[in-house]
Amino acid sequence: MEENKKPKKIKRKLLDKYRLVILNENTFEERLSFKLTRLNVFVLGSIIAVFLITFTYLLIAYTPLREYIPGYSSTALKKQATELNYKTDSLQRVIAMNELYYTSIKKVLKGDVSASDFNKDSIIEAVRTEASEVDFAPILEDSILREKVDKEDKYNLFESATSGTNFVLFPPANGTISEPYNLEEKHYAVDIVLAKDTPIKATADGIVIFAEWTVSTGYVIIVEHSYGLISVYKHNAALTKIQGDLVKAGEVIATAGNTGELSTGPHLHFELWNDGYPINPTNFIDFK
């Protein structure tokens, strides 16, 4: 009996009706009144709590107001940080490439070149071995293309391409060679005696990859040509081209002078490099 009475008491407590009355304190006039039960109050409070929690979650998750809550960072700041991270990584790569490039240019300017010994027989044998493993038999499409190109070349009045045999080097200046090319003494250039302000010309078509002042060699300009060839002109009085300029063979790029600590008089220090190795300019150019 007592066990049956307990659920009834709980049910009665939850369903017992109460009246909430709002009175005027001075006149005791009844303003508002509500009929309530404990169950209604509990349900209403639960609904209000769920609504407030949901509203707060949506407000934080989908509005910019969350940026004002401690612990949350700005979306715009995150985006900017990500973009800056990408830009920093790209700049680091560019800087690394430029450092390698300037290091190679410094070696050319200083003449720091180590001689390398090559086994000619082993290289030829390796090339023959690779060639023997390749099937050079032309396919049908290749044969048709060859025949078409042969017919076009046969009746073509103009040459469509120039070969490396037509590549000619012009003298940057004409004069007497005071100090010739000497590989043993690491003098990878020829020194040509010239009058001050004599025009210095590009030895071939190319692009200027360096045009700056150096303490030891004065005004220096370096031009990159085709077929891996680089020409270097040192001790100039002034430069008429800047880095990135395209030059033609015979075009004036500087004037002769006596600049730099290593210069002993007006002259041109001229170097030729092919694929990173110095070559004797007098083997290809007549300076007289």
XYZ file of C-alpha atoms in Angstrom:
288
model
C 0.000 0.000 0.000
C 2.791 2.389 0.877
C 4.606 1.584 -2.395
C 1.481 2.408 -4.420
C 0.982 5.665 -2.551
C 4.455 6.996 -3.452
C 3.861 7.207 -7.256
C 0.502 8.801 -6.611
C 2.081 11.422 -4.392
C 4.697 12.214 -7.008
C 2.057 12.402 -9.727
C -0.130 14.634 -7.589
C 2.764 16.955 -6.814
C 3.577 17.287 -10.507
C -0.039 17.878 -11.533
C -1.224 19.992 -8.621
C -2.310 23.376 -9.917
C -0.938 26.617 -8.576
C -1.749 30.168 -9.373
C 0.897 32.804 -10.003
C -0.624 36.220 -9.256
C 0.954 39.622 -9.910
C -0.576 42.344 -7.690
C -0.212 46.083 -7.418
C 1.592 46.578 -4.116
C -0.248 49.758 -3.245
C -3.828 48.822 -4.162
C -3.490 45.047 -4.163
C -5.156 45.097 -7.581
C -4.640 41.868 -9.489
C -2.738 42.544 -12.687
C -1.863 39.093 -14.045
C -2.478 35.563 -12.968
C -1.260 32.237 -14.339
C -2.342 28.700 -13.602
C 0.769 26.556 -13.295
C 1.831 23.066 -12.364
C 5.265 21.751 -11.509
C 5.257 19.699 -14.718
C 4.411 22.730 -16.885
C 7.188 24.769 -15.262
C 9.720 21.967 -15.811
C 8.732 21.472 -19.471
C 8.750 25.210 -20.176
C 12.157 25.636 -18.507
C 13.587 22.714 -20.519
C 12.291 24.167 -23.807
C 13.752 27.590 -22.999
C 17.120 26.036 -22.064
C 17.264 23.992 -25.309
C 16.348 27.090 -27.323
C 19.046 29.182 -25.660
C 21.696 26.480 -26.192
C 20.741 26.061 -29.871
C 20.655 29.812 -30.473
C 24.060 30.268 -28.822
C 25.572 27.444 -30.907
C 24.241 28.885 -34.180
C 25.404 32.347 -33.193
C 28.947 31.129 -32.534
C 29.189 28.747 -35.480
C 27.714 30.843 -38.309
C 28.284 34.496 -37.423
C 31.403 36.659 -37.082
C 30.519 37.270 -33.424
C 32.556 34.208 -32.458
C 35.714 36.243 -33.149
C 34.973 38.236 -29.987
C 34.891 35.097 -27.838
C 38.263 34.341 -26.196
C 39.909 31.332 -27.830
C 38.466 31.861 -31.345
C 40.639 33.375 -34.082
C 39.523 35.479 -37.012
C 38.755 33.719 -40.294
C 40.313 36.582 -42.252
C 43.492 36.325 -40.180
C 43.660 32.576 -40.847
C 43.282 33.185 -44.584
C 45.962 35.868 -44.567
C 48.299 33.635 -42.549
C 47.833 30.797 -45.049
C 48.502 33.090 -48.028
C 51.594 34.526 -46.332
C 52.828 31.005 -45.633
C 52.546 30.088 -49.325
C 54.234 33.323 -50.396
C 57.062 32.796 -47.896
C 57.669 29.289 -49.202
C 57.753 30.560 -52.809
C 60.131 33.386 -51.881
C 62.450 30.956 -50.117
C 62.637 28.833 -53.262
C 63.332 31.876 -55.444
C 66.039 33.078 -53.037
C 67.679 29.641 -53.057
C 67.686 29.584 -56.870
C 69.106 33.128 -57.029
C 71.853 32.212 -54.565
C 72.890 29.278 -56.745
C 72.792 31.522 -59.809
C 74.898 34.276 -58.201
C 77.347 31.678 -56.887
C 77.956 30.426 -60.419
C 78.372 34.016 -61.657
C 80.908 34.715 -58.890
C 82.912 31.664 -59.972
C 83.001 33.019 -63.518
C 84.098 36.451 -62.291
C 86.793 35.089 -59.974
C 87.928 32.330 -62.319
C 87.491 29.603 -59.700
C 87.261 26.618 -62.009
C 88.472 23.164 -61.174
C 89.833 21.074 -64.008
C 87.938 17.831 -64.630
C 89.414 14.725 -66.235
C 87.165 12.746 -68.556
C 87.725 9.263 -69.874
C 86.955 9.705 -73.538
C 86.854 5.987 -74.313
C 84.337 5.242 -71.556
C 82.052 8.060 -72.696
C 82.113 6.852 -76.305
C 81.452 3.282 -75.194
C 78.527 4.391 -73.039
C 77.004 6.297 -75.951
C 77.383 3.272 -78.217
C 75.768 1.035 -75.611
C 72.799 3.368 -75.275
C 72.473 3.702 -79.036
C 72.477 -0.067 -79.505
C 69.522 -0.399 -77.143
C 67.351 2.035 -79.097
C 65.205 0.936 -82.020
C 65.729 3.507 -84.779
C 63.379 1.862 -87.259
C 60.944 4.598 -88.403
C 57.236 4.020 -87.960
C 54.716 4.637 -90.736
C 53.649 8.069 -89.461
C 57.311 9.118 -89.157
C 58.052 8.054 -92.741
C 55.077 10.052 -94.043
C 56.193 13.132 -92.092
C 59.778 12.810 -93.360
C 58.568 12.623 -96.954
C 56.358 15.684 -96.470
C 59.195 17.727 -94.914
C 61.615 16.691 -97.683
C 59.192 17.956 -100.315
C 58.732 21.266 -98.484
C 62.503 21.753 -98.162
C 63.050 20.856 -101.779
C 60.854 23.660 -103.081
C 61.430 26.157 -100.257
C 63.189 29.356 -101.350
C 64.134 30.373 -97.815
C 65.942 28.538 -95.060
C 63.622 27.825 -92.167
C 66.384 27.184 -89.644
C 70.033 27.969 -89.144
C 72.561 25.422 -87.992
C 75.279 25.780 -85.455
C 77.890 25.965 -88.206
C 76.647 29.461 -89.074
C 77.331 30.714 -85.523
C 80.090 33.348 -85.852
C 81.866 35.275 -83.087
C 82.823 38.889 -83.699
C 85.745 40.629 -81.958
C 84.562 42.851 -79.080
C 87.361 45.273 -79.967
C 90.459 45.355 -82.149
C 93.828 45.854 -80.513
C 97.059 44.317 -79.292
C 96.883 41.418 -76.861
C 99.016 42.345 -73.845
C 98.420 39.120 -71.910
C 97.208 35.967 -73.681
C 95.023 33.136 -72.439
C 96.992 30.970 -69.990
C 95.285 27.984 -68.395
C 98.218 27.092 -66.126
C 98.304 30.540 -64.527
C 94.471 30.588 -64.326
C 94.261 33.554 -66.658
C 91.121 32.501 -68.506
C 91.002 35.551 -70.759
C 92.874 37.762 -73.183
C 93.794 41.336 -72.232
C 93.454 43.733 -75.177
C 95.156 47.140 -74.972
C 92.681 49.850 -75.979
C 92.341 53.593 -75.804
C 90.044 54.908 -73.105
C 86.340 55.013 -74.049
C 86.833 52.657 -77.001
C 83.459 51.024 -77.805
C 83.180 47.437 -76.596
C 80.853 45.319 -78.748
C 78.956 42.096 -78.124
C 80.696 39.128 -79.666
C 77.353 37.476 -80.620
C 73.613 37.739 -80.118
C 72.514 37.131 -76.542
C 71.040 38.465 -73.328
C 72.806 40.409 -70.583
C 72.804 38.311 -67.389
C 75.115 40.535 -65.318
C 75.961 44.246 -65.503
C 77.350 45.638 -62.255
C 80.353 47.228 -60.549
C 82.903 45.043 -58.751
C 85.810 46.213 -56.613
C 88.500 44.095 -58.257
C 87.398 44.247 -61.910
C 85.432 47.515 -62.102
C 82.425 47.615 -64.398
C 81.674 44.091 -65.603
C 79.109 42.899 -68.124
C 78.333 39.262 -68.912
C 76.328 38.136 -71.952
C 74.773 34.694 -72.400
C 74.681 33.407 -76.011
C 73.410 30.311 -77.765
C 75.014 26.852 -77.525
C 75.954 27.323 -73.843
C 78.389 30.181 -74.593
C 79.018 33.068 -72.164
C 81.210 36.112 -72.828
C 82.657 38.295 -70.040
C 83.903 41.889 -70.413
C 85.786 43.454 -67.473
C 87.508 46.751 -66.480
C 85.059 48.883 -68.502
C 84.744 52.635 -68.013
C 80.957 52.531 -68.381
C 78.175 50.137 -69.335
C 75.504 50.896 -71.948
C 73.333 47.868 -71.180
C 71.647 46.570 -68.071
C 70.742 43.101 -66.872
C 67.997 41.528 -68.979
C 68.713 43.510 -72.177
C 68.832 41.667 -75.499
C 71.899 42.501 -77.585
C 72.888 41.838 -81.170
C 76.315 40.825 -82.440
C 78.459 43.928 -82.886
C 76.202 46.123 -80.702
C 78.009 48.448 -78.292
C 77.542 47.248 -74.717
C 80.310 49.187 -72.872
C 83.308 51.492 -73.238
C 86.886 50.526 -72.464
C 88.447 51.855 -69.309
C 90.778 51.296 -66.386
C 88.423 50.454 -63.516
C 88.972 47.974 -60.732
C 91.860 47.229 -58.387
C 93.353 44.599 -60.741
C 93.575 46.950 -63.732
C 96.953 48.479 -64.657
C 95.836 50.564 -67.651
C 93.057 51.043 -70.195
C 92.299 47.604 -71.628
C 89.605 44.959 -72.043
C 89.692 41.722 -70.091
C 87.700 39.351 -72.343
C 86.671 35.800 -71.386
C 84.756 33.037 -73.175
C 83.046 30.187 -71.328
C 81.321 27.174 -72.829
C 79.069 25.041 -70.592
C 80.938 26.240 -67.498
C 84.481 25.723 -68.881
C 86.845 28.464 -70.099
C 88.000 28.463 -73.720
C 90.707 30.409 -75.516
C 89.060 33.341 -77.348
C 91.911 33.546 -79.892
C 90.891 30.137 -81.264
C 87.653 31.666 -82.552
C 88.205 35.431 -82.798
C 90.801 37.534 -84.624
C 91.478 40.637 -82.513
C 93.764 42.339 -85.037
